[in-house]
GROMACS .gro file of C-alpha atoms in nm:
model
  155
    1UNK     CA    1  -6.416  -0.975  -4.733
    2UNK     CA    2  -6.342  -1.353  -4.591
    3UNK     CA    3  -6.025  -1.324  -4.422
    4UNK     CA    4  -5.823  -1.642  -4.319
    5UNK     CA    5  -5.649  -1.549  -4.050
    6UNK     CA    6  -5.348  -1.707  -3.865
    7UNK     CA    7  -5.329  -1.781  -3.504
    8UNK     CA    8  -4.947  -1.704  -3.415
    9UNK     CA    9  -4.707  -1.449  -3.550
   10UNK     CA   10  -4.320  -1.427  -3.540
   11UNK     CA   11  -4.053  -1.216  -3.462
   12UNK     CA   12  -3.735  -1.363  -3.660
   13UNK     CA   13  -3.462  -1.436  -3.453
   14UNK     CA   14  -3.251  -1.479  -3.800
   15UNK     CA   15  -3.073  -1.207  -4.034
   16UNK     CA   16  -3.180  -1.073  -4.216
   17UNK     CA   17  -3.467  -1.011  -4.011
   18UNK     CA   18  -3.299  -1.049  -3.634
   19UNK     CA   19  -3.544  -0.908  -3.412
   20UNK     CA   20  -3.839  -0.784  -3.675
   21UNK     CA   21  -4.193  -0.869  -3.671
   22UNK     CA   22  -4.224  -0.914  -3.991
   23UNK     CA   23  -4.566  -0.700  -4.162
   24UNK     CA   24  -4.876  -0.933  -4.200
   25UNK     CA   25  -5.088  -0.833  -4.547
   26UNK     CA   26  -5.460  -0.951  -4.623
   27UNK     CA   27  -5.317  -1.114  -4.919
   28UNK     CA   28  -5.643  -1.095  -5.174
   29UNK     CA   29  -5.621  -1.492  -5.299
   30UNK     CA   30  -5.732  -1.403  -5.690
   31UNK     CA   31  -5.420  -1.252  -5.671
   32UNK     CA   32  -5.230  -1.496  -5.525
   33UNK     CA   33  -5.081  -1.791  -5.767
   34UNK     CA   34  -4.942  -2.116  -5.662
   35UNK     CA   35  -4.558  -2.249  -5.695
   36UNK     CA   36  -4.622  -2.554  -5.564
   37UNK     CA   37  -4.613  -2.888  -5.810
   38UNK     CA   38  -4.989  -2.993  -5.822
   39UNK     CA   39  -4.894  -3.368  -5.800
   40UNK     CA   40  -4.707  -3.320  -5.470
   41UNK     CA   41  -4.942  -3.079  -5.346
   42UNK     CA   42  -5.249  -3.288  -5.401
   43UNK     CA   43  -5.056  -3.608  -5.238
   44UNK     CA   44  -5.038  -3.430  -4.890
   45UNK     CA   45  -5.299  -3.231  -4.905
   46UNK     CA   46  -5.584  -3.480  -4.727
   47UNK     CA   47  -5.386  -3.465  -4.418
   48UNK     CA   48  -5.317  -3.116  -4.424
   49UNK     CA   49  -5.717  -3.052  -4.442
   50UNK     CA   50  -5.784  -3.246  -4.209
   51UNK     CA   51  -5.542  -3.045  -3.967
   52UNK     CA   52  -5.661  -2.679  -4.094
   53UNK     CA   53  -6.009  -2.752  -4.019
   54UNK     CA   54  -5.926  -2.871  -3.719
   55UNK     CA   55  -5.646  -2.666  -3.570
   56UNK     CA   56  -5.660  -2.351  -3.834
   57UNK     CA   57  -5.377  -2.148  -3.939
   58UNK     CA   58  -5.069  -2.140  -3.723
   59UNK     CA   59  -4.873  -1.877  -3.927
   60UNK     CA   60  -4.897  -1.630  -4.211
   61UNK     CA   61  -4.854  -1.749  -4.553
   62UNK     CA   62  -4.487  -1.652  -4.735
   63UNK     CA   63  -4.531  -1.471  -5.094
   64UNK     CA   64  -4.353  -1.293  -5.347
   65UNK     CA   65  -4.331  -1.131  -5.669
   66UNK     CA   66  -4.140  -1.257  -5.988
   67UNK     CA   67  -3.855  -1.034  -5.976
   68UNK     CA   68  -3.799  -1.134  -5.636
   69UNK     CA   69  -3.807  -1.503  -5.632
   70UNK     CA   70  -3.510  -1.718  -5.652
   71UNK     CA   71  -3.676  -2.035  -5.816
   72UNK     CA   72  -3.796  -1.849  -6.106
   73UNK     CA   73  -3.723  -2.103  -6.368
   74UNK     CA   74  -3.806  -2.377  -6.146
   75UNK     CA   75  -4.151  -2.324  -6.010
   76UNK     CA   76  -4.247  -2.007  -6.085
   77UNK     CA   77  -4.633  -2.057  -6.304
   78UNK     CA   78  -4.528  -1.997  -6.666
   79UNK     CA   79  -4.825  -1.952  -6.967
   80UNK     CA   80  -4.944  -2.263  -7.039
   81UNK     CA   81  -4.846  -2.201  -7.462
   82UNK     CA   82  -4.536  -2.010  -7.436
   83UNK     CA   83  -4.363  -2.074  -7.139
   84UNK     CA   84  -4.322  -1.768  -6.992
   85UNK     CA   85  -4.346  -1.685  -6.648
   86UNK     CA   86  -4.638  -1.518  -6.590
   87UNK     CA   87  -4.566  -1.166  -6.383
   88UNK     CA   88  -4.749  -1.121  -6.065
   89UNK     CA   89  -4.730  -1.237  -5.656
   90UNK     CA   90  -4.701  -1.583  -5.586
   91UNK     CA   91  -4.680  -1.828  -5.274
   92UNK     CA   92  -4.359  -1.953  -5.168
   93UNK     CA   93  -4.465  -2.114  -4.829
   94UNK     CA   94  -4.816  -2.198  -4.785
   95UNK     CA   95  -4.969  -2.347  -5.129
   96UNK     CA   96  -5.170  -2.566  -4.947
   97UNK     CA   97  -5.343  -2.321  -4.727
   98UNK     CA   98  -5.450  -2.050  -4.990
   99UNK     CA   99  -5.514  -2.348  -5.217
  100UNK     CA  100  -5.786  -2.444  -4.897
  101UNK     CA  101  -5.872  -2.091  -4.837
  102UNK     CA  102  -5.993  -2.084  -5.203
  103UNK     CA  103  -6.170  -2.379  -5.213
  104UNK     CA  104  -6.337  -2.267  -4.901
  105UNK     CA  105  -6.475  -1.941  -5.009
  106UNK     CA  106  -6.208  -1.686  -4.870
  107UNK     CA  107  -6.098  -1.396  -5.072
  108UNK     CA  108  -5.810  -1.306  -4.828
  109UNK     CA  109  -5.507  -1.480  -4.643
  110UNK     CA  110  -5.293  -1.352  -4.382
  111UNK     CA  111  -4.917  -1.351  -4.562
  112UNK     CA  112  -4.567  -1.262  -4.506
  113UNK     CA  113  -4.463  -1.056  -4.814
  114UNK     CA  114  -4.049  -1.115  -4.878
  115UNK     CA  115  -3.777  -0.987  -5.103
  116UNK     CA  116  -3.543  -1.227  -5.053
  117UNK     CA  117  -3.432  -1.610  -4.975
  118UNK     CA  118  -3.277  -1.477  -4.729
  119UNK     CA  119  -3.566  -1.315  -4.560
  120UNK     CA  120  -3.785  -1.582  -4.649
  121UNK     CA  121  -3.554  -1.848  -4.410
  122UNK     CA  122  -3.549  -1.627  -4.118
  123UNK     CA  123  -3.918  -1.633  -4.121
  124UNK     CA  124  -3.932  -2.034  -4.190
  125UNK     CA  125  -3.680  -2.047  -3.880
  126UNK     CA  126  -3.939  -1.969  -3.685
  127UNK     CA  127  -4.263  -2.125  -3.817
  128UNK     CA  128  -4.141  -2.458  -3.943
  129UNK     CA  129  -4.346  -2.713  -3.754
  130UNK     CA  130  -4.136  -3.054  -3.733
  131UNK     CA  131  -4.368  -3.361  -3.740
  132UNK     CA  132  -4.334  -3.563  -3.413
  133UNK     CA  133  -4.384  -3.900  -3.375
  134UNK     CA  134  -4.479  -4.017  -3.056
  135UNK     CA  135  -4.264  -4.357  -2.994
  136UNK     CA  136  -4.310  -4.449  -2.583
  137UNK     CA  137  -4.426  -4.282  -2.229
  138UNK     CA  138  -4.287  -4.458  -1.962
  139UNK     CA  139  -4.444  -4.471  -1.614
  140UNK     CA  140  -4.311  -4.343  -1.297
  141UNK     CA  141  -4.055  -4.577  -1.147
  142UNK     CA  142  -4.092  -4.736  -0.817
  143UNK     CA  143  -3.802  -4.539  -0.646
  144UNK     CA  144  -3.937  -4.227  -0.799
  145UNK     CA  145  -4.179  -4.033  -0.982
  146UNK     CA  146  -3.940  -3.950  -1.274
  147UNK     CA  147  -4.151  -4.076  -1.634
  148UNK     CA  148  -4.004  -3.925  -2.007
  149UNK     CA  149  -4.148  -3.953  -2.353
  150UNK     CA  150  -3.992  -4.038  -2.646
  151UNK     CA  151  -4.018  -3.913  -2.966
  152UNK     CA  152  -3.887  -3.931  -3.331
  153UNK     CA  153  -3.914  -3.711  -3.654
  154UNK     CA  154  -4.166  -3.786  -3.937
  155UNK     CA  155  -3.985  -3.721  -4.271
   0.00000   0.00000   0.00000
C-alpha cells in the first residue's frame, strides 16, 4: 500500500462538527471517482503540482457517497451512454490531489468521509487556504523599528 498522507489535521470549530476531529480513512483511490469538471481541473492543475511536490498534502481529502451528496445532478460522474449517476464514493474537496496521487502511483489518500453539506463546510472552515499576494514590506522607520507587510487576496 502507497499511502498519501496529509501533514495537518483539524478539529472543526463549526456545527455540525463544533469541537470533533473529524475520522481520517486510507481512502483506496480505484475507489475514489472525481466530481470535479476536467476542463477546470486541468487549467489549475500545473500550479497545484508544482505546490504538492513541493510542500505535500496540507489536509485530508473530503469524499462522499451518492446518496449523500448534494450536487448530485450537477457533478456527480454519470455513465457515459445513459446518463446515470454512477453509485459509489466520490471526491468533493480534493480532485486535484487524488487525481496526482494516481498519476503518481498511490493506491491510498488520507480523506475526510462526510454525510452532509453541512459537515462538509465545517471541515472547509478550517482547511481552506486563501491565496496571498504579497503587495509591499516596508522598512523600519527612522524614529522606530515598527515595519508591516501588506497583502491582498488572489481570486
Amino acid at each position: 500500500m502507497k499511502l498519501l498522507k496529509a501533514m495537518k489535521r483539524v478539529t472543526c470549530q463549526h456545527a455540525p462538527l463544533k469541537g470533533i476531529s473529524p475520522k481520517v480513512v486510507d481512502v483506496p483511490l480505484k475507489d475514489l471517482m472525481l466530481t470535479a469538471d476536467n476542463n477546470w481541473m486541468m487549467k489549475r492543475y500545473p500550479n497545484f503540482k508544482k505546490s504538492i511536490e513541493s510542500k505535500g498534502m496540507m489536509y485530508p481529502i473530503i469524499y462522499t457517497n451518492m446518496k449523500n451528496y448534494w450536487l448530485v445532478e450537477k457533478r456527480w460522474p454519470k455513465d457515459a451512454y445513459s446518463g446515470i449517476p454512477i453509485p459509489g464514493i466520490a471526491v468533493h474537496t480534493g480532485n486535484k490531489r487524488v487525481y496526482w496521487a494516481k498519476e503518481n502511483g498511490y493506491t491510498h489518500i488520507e480523506g475526510y468521509y462526510v454525510e452532509s453539506k453541512e459537515e462538509q463546510a465545517a471541515i472547509i472552515r478550517q482547511t481552506f487556504m486563501y491565496m496571498l499576494s504579497l503587495i509591499h514590506i516596508s522598512e523600519p522607520t527612522r524614529l522606530g523599528m515598527i515595519s508591516y507587510a501588506v497583502f491582498c487576496l488572489k481570486k
